[in-house]
Short mmCIF file of C-alpha atoms and ligand atoms in Angstrom, two decimals:
data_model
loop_
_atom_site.label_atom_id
_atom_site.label_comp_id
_atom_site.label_asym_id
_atom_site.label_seq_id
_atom_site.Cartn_x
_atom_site.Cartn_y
_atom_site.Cartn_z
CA UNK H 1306 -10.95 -4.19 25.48
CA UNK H 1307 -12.35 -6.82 22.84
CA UNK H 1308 -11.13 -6.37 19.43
CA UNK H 1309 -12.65 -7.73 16.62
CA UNK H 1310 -11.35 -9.31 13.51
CA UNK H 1311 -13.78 -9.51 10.66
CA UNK H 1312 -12.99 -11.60 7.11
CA UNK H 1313 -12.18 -8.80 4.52
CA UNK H 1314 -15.15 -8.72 1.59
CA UNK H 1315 -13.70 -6.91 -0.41
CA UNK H 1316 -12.87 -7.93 -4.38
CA UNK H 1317 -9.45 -10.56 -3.97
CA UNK H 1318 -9.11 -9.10 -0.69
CA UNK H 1319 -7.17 -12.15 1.46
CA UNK H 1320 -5.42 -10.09 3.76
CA UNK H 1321 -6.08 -10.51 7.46
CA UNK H 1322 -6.52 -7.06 10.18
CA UNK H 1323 -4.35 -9.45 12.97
CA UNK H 1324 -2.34 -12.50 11.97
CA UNK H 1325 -2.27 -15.45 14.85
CA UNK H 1326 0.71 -14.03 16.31
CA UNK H 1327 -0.42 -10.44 16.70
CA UNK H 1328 -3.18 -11.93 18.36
CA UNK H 1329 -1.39 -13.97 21.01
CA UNK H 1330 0.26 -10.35 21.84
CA UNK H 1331 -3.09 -8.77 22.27
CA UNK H 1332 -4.46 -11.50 24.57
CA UNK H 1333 -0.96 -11.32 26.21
CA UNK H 1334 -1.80 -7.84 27.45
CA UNK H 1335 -4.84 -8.23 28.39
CA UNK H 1336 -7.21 -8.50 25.99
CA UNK H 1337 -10.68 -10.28 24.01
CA UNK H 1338 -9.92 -11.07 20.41
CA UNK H 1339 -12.97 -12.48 18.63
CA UNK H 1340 -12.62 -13.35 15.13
CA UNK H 1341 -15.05 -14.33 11.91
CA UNK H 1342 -14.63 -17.32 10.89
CA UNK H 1343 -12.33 -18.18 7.99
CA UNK H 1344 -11.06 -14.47 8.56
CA UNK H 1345 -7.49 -15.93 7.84
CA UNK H 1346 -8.11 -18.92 5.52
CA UNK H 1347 -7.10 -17.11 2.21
CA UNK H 1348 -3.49 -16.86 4.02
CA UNK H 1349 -3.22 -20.47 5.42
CA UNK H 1350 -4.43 -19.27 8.84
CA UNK H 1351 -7.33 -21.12 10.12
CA UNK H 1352 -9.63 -21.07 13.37
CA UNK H 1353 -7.64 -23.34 15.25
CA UNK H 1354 -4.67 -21.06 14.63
CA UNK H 1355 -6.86 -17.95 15.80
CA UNK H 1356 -8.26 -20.39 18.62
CA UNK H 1357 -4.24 -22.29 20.05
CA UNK H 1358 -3.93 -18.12 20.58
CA UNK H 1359 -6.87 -17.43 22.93
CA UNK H 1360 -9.23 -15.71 20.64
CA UNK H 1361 -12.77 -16.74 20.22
CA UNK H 1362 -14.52 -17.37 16.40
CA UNK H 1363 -17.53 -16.44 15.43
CA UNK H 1364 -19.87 -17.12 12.84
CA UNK H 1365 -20.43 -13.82 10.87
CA UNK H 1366 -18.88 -10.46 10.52
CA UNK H 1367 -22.56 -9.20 12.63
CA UNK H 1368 -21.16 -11.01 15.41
CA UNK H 1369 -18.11 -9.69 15.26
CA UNK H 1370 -19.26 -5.91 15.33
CA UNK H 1371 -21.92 -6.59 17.98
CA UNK H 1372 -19.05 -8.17 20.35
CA UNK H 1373 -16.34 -6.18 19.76
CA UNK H 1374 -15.38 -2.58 21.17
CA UNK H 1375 -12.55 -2.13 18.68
CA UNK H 1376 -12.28 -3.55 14.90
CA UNK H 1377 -9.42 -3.70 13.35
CA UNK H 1378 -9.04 -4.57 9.29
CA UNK H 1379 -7.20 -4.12 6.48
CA UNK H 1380 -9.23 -2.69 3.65
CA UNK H 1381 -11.89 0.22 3.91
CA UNK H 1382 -15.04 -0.79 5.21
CA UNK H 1383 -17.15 -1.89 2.95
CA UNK H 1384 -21.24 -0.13 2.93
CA UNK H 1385 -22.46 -3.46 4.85
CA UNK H 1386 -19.55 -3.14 7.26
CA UNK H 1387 -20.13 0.64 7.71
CA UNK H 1388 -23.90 0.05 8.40
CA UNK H 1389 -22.73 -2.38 11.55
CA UNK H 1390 -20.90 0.30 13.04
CA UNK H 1391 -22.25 2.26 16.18
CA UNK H 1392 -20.96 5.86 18.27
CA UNK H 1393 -19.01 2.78 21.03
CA UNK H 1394 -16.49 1.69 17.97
CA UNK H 1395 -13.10 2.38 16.99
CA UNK H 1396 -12.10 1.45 13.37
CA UNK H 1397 -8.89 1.07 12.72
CA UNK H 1398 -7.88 0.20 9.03
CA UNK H 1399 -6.66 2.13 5.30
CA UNK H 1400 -9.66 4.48 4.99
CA UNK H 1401 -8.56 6.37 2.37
CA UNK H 1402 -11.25 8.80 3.00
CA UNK H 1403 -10.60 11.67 0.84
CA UNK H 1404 -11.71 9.98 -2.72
CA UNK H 1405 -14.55 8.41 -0.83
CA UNK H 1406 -17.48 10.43 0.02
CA UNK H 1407 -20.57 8.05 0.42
CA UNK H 1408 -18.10 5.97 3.07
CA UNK H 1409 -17.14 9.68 4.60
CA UNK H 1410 -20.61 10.13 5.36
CA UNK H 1411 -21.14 6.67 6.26
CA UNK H 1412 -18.57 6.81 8.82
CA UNK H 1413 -19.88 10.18 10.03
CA UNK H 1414 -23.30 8.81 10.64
CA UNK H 1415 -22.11 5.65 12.59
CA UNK H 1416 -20.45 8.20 15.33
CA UNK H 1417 -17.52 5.93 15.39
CA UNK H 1418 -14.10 6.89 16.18
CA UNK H 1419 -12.09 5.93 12.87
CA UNK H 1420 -8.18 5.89 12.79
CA UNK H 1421 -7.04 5.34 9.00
CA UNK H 1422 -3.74 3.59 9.24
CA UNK H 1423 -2.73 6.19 6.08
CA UNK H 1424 -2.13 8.94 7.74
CA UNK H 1425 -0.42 7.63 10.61
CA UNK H 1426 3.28 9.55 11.45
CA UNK H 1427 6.11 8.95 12.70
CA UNK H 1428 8.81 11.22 14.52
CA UNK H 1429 10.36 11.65 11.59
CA UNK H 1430 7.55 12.79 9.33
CA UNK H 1431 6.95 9.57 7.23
CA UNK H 1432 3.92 7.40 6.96
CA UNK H 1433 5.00 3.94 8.73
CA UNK H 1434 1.77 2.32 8.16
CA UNK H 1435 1.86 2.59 4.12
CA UNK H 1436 5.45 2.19 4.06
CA UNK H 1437 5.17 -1.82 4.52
CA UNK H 1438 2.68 -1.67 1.63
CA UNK H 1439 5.48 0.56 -0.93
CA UNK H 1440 8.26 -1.93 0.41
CA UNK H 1441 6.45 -4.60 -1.16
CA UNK H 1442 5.04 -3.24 -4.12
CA UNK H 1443 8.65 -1.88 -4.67
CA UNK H 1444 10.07 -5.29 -4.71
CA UNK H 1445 7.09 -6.60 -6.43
CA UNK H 1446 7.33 -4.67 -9.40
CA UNK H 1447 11.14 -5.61 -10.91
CA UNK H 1448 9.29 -9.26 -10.21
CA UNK H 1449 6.34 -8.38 -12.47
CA UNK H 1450 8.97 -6.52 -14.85
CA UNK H 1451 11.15 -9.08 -15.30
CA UNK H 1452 8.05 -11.57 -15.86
CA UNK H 1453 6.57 -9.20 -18.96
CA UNK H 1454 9.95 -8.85 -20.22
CA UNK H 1455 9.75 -12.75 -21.09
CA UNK H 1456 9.18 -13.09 -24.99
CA UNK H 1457 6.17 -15.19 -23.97
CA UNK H 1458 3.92 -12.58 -21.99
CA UNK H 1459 4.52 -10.21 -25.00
CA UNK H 1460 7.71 -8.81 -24.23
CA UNK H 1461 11.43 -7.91 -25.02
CA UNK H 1462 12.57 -11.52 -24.53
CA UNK H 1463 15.20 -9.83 -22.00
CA UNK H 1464 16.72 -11.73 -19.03
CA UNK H 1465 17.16 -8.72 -16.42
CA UNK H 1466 20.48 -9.86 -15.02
CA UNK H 1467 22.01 -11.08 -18.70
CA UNK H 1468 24.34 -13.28 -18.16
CA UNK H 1469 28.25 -13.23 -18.64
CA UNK H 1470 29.07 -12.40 -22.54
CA UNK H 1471 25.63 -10.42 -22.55
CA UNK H 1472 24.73 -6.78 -21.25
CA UNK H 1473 21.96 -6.69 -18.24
CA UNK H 1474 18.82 -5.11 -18.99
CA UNK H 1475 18.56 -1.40 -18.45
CA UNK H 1476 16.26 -0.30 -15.17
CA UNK H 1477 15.24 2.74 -15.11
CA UNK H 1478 13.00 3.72 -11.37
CA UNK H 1479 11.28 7.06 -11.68
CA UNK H 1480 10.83 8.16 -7.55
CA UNK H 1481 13.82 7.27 -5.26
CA UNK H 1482 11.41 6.74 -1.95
CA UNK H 1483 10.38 3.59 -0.35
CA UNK H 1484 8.87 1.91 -3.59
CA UNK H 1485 11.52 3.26 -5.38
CA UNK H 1486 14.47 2.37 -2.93
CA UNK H 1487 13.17 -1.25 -2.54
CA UNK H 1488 12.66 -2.05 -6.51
CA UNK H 1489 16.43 -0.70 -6.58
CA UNK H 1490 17.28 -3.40 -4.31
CA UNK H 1491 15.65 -6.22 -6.12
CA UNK H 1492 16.89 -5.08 -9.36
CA UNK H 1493 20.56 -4.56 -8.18
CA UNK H 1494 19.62 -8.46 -6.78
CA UNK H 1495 19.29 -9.91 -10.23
CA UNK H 1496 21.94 -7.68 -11.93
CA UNK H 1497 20.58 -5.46 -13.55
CA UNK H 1498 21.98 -1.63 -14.40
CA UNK H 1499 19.92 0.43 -12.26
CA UNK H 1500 19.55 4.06 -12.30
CA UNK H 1501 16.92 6.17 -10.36
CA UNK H 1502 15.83 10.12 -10.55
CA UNK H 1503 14.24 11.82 -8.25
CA UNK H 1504 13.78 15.60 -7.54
CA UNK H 1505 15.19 15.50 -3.69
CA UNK H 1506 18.38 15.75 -4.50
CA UNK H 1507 19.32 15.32 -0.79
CA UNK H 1508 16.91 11.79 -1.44
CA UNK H 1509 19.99 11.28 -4.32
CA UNK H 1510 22.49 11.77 -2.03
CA UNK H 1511 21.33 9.28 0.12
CA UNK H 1512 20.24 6.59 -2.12
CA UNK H 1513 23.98 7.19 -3.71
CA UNK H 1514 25.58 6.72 -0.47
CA UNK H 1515 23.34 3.62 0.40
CA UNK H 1516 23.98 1.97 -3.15
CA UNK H 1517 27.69 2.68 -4.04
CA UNK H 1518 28.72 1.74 -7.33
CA UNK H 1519 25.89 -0.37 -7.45
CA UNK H 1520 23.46 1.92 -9.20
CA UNK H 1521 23.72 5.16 -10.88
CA UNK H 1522 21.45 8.39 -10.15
CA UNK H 1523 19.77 11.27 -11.69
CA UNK H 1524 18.12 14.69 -11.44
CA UNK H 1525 14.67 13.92 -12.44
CA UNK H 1526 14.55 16.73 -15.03
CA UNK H 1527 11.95 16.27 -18.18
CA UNK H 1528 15.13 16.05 -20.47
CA UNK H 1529 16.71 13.43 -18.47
CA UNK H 1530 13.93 11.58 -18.00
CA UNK H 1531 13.35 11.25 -21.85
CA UNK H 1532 16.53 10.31 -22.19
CA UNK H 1533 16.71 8.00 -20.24
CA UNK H 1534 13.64 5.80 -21.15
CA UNK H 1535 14.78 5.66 -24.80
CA UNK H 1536 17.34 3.15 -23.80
CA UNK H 1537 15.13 1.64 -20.89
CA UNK H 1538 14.04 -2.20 -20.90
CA UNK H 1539 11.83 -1.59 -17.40
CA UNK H 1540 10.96 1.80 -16.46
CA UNK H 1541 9.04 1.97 -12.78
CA UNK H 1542 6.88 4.56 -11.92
CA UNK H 1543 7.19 5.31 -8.30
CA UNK H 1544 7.06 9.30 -7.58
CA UNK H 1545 5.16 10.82 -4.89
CA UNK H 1546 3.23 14.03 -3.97
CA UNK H 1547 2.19 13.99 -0.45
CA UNK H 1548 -1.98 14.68 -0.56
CA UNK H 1549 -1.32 15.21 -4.73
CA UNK H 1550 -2.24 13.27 -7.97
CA UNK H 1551 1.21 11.77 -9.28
CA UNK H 1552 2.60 14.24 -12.31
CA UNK H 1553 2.64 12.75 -15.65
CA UNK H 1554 6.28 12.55 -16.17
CA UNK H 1555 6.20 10.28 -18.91
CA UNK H 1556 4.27 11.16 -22.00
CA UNK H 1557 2.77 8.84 -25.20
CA UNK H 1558 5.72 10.61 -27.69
CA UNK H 1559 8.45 9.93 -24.97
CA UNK H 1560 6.74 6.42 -25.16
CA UNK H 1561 6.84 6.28 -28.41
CA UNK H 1562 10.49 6.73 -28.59
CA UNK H 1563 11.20 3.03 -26.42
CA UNK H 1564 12.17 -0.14 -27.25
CA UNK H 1565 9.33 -2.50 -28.48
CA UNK H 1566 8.16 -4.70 -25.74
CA UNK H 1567 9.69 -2.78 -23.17
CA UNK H 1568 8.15 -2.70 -19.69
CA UNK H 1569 6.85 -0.09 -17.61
CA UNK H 1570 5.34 -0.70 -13.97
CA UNK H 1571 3.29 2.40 -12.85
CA UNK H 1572 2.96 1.70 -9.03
CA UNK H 1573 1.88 5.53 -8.59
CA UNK H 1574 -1.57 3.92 -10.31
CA UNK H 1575 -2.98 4.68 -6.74
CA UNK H 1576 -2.45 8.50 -7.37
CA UNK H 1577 -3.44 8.37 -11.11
CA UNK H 1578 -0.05 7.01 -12.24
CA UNK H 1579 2.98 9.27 -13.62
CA UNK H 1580 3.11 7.92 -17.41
CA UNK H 1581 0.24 9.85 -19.48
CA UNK H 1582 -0.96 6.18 -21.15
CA UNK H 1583 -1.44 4.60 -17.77
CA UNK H 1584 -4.54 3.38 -16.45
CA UNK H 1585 -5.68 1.21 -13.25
CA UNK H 1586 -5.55 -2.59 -14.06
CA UNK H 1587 -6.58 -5.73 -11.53
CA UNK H 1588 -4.50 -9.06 -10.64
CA UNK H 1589 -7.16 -10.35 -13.26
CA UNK H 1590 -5.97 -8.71 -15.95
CA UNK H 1591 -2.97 -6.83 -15.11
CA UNK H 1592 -1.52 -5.81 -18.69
CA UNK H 1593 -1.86 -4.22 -21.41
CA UNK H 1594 -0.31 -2.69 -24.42
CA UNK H 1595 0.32 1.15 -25.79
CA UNK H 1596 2.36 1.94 -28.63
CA UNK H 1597 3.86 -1.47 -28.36
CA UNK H 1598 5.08 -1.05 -24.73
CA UNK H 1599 3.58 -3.47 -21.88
CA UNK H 1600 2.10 -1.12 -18.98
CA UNK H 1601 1.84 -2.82 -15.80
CA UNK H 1602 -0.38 -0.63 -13.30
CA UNK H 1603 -2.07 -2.39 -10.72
CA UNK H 1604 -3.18 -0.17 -7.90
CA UNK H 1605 -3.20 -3.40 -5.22
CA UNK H 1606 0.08 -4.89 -6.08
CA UNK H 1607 0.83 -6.15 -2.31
CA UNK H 1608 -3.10 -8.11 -2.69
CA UNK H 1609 -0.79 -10.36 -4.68
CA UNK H 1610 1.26 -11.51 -2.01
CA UNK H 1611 -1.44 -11.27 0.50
CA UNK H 1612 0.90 -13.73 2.90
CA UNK H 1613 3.87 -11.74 2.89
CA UNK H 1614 1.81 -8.04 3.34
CA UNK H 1615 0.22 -9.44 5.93
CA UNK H 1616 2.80 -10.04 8.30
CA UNK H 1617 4.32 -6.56 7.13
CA UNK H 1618 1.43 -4.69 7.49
CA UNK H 1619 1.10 -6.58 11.18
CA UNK H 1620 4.02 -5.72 12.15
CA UNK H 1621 3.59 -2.01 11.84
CA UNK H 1622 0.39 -1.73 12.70
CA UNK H 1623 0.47 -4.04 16.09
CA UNK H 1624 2.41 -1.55 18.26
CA UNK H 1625 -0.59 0.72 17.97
CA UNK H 1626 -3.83 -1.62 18.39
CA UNK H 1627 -1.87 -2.20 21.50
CA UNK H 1628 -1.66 1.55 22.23
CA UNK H 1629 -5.44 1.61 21.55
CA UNK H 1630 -6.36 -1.17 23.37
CA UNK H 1631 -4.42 -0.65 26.98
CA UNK H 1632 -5.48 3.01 27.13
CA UNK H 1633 -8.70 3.64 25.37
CA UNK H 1634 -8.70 5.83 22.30
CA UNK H 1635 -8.59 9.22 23.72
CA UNK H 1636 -5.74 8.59 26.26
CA UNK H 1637 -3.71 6.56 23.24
CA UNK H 1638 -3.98 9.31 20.95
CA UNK H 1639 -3.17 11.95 23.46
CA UNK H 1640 -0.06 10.25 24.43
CA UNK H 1641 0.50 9.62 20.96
CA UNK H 1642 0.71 12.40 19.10
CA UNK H 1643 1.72 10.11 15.77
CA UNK H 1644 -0.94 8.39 16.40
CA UNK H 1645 -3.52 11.13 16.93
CA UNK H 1646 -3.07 12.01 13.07
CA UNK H 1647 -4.60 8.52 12.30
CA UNK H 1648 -7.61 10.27 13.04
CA UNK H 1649 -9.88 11.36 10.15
CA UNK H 1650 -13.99 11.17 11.67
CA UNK H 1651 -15.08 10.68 15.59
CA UNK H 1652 -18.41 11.70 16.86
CA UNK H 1653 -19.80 12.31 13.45
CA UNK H 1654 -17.16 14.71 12.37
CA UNK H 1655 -14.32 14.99 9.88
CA UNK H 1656 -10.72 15.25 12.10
CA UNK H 1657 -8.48 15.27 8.76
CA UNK H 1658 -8.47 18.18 7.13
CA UNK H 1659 -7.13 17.12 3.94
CA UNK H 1660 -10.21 15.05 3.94
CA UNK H 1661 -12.55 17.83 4.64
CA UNK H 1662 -11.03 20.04 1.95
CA UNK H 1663 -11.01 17.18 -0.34
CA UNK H 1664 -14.70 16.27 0.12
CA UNK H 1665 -16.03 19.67 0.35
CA UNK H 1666 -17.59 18.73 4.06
CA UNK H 1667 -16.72 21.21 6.95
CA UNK H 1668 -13.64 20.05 8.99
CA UNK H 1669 -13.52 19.74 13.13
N1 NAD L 2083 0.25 0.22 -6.72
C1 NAD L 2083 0.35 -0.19 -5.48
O1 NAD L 2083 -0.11 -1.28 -5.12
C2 NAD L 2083 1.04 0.66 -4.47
C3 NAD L 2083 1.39 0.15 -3.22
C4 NAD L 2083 2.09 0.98 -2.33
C5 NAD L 2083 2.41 2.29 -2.69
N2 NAD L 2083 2.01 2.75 -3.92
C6 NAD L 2083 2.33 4.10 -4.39
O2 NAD L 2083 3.70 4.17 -4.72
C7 NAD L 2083 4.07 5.55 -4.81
C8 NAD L 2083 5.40 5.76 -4.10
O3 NAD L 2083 5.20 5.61 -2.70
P1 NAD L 2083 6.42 5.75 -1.69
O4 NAD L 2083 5.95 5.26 -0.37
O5 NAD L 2083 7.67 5.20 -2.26
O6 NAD L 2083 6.56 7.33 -1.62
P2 NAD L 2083 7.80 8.16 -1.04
O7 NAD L 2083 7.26 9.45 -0.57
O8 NAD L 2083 8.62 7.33 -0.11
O9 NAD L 2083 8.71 8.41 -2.34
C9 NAD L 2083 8.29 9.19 -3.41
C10 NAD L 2083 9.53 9.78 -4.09
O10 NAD L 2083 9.08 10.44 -5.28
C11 NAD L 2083 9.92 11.57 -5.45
N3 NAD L 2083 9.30 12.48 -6.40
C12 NAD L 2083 8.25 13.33 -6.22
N4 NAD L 2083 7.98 13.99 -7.36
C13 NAD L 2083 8.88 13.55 -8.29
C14 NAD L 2083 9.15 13.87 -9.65
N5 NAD L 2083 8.42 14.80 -10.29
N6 NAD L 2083 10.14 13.22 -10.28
C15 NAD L 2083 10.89 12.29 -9.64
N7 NAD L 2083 10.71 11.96 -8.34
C16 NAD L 2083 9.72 12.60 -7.68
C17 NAD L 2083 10.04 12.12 -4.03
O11 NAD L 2083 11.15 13.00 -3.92
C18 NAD L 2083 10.24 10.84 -3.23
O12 NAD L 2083 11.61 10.48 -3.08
C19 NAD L 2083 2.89 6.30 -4.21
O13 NAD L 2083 2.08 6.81 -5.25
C20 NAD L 2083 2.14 5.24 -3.45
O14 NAD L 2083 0.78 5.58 -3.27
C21 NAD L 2083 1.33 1.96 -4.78
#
């Protein structure tokens, strides 16, 4: 098969679909790669990287499409990209169709099969191609906490981890999953006194079992969760409801009753966020202030650390181009069960229902 590699266009976008490495597996098995050139430069990979690997560069993202059978990227495609798309290719990328109607119906008029690495499964019912991107926003945010905590970006003046003779600050992470989990980790890293809530109470159990003595946790109840941000210094958002908008679990009087210059990091922004005063920001501008508390809610946090997601996001995702590419799409998928629910539009029609139902546009 030849797989494609286009250069993402999308805002700050610097992520790459295949990193050098992924590629020399894909030539390994048999395989074209052609890539855009510069696809990799925002990341330090350039076209003799691409090239020592066996794949061939191109000149423009056109090329790409009209040489390539399958194209793999990060982002959704943008309207240019979907326009270069015919009934022969298979997309595979974050789609994240069912906010998106105008590229819905793009995708459905191209005839292309399209495999959105979001809804991806795994035997045991999680999503392992958006976990890589919570692991890292997870980790990221006690790193952008601890930054807006610093008396200098308009906060607290608060050194996470204190130091000996003077308390920690107090963490507080809202959503005990894979964000939640891995912002644990980093905060338990620099010392600080941790405590997550979370509704699963068998998610509790675990997390208590995996942390020890090292953090504390709690029944995610509204009382305890007003509580518990009074005395915060970083609170981080980090709930989930599967196919939902995140609940607003923390509201402008709870805010109201924190610590001035306190921190919260909403990385449930994607979903709509779960504090009531949040609202999407941008790596441009990623702050601001509500009744005198710094919200942090960038809905691309792992853009940041394009590098780093890269590789992560790689490394999930290459097991399955290679799937794709050694059997064809239909034989892949029906091999591949977990695989199969990557599919959300083929032949012009919506395979997702959640999409479908989402978008009001009939489901096949
Ligand atoms: N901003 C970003 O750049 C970025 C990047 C990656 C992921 N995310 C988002 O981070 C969020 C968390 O993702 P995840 O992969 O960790 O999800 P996850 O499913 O692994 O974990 C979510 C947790 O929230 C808990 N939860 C649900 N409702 C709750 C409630 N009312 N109170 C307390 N806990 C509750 C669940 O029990 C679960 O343990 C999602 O909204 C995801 O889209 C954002």
């Amino acid at each position: 098969m030849r797989v494609g590699i286009p250069k993402e266009i999308k805002n700050h976008e610097y992520r790459v679909g295949l990193t050098p490495a992924s590629v020399f597996d894909v030539v390994q098995a048999g395989h074209e790669v052609i890539v855009e050139t510069q696809a990799g430069c925002g990341i330090d990979f350039d076209d003799d990287d691409y090239r020592a690997v066996g794949a061939s560069i191109v000149d423009t993202a056109a090329d790409v499409f009209a040489g390539a059978d399958m194209i793999v990227k990060v982002k959704e495609p943008q309207a240019q990209e979907v326009a270069m798309l015919e009934a022969r290719h298979i997309l595979f990328t974050y789609l994240h169709l069912a906010a998106d109607k105008p590229q819905t119906e793009g995708l459905m008029a191209s005839g292309a099969t399209c495999i959105a690495y979001e809804t991806v499964t795994s035997p045991n019912r999680s999503l392992p191609l958006l976990k890589p991107m919570s692991e890292v926003a997870g980790r990221m945010s006690i790193q952008a906490g601890a930054h807006y905590l610093e008396k200098e970006q308009g906060g607290r003046g608060i050194l996470l981890g204190g130091v000996p003779g003077v308390a920690p600050a107090n963490v507080v992470i809202i959503g005990g999953g894979v964000a939640g989990l891995n912002a644990a980790q980093m905060a338990v890293g620099l010392r600080a006194d941790v405590t997550i809530y979370d509704i699963s109470n068998d998610r509790l159990a675990e997390l208590s079992t995996n942390f020890g003595a090292t953090i504390k946790t709690g029944y995610a109840s509204k009382a305890a969760i007003a509580a518990a941000v009074q005395d915060a210094h970083l609170v981080v958002g980090a709930v989930l409801v599967p196919g939902g908008a995140a609940p607003k679990l923390i509201t402008r009087e709870m805010l109201k009753t924190m610590k001035r210059g306190s921190v919260i990091v909403d990385i449930a922004i994607d979903q709509g966020g779960c504090f009531e005063t949040s609202r999407a920001t941008t790596h441009d501008n990623p702050v601001y202030e509500e009744e005198g508390i710094i919200h942090y809610c960038v809905a691309n946090m792992p853009g940041a650390v394009a590098r780093t997601s890269t590789f992560a996001l790689n490394n999930a995702t290459l097991p399955y181009v290679i799937q794709l590419a050694n059997k064809g799409p239909e034989k892949a998928m029906a091999d591949n069960p977990h695989l199969a629910a990557g599919l959300n539009v083929s032949d012009g029609k919506i395979r997702y229902e959640a999409v479908a139902e989402a978008l009001d546009l009939p489901f096949n």
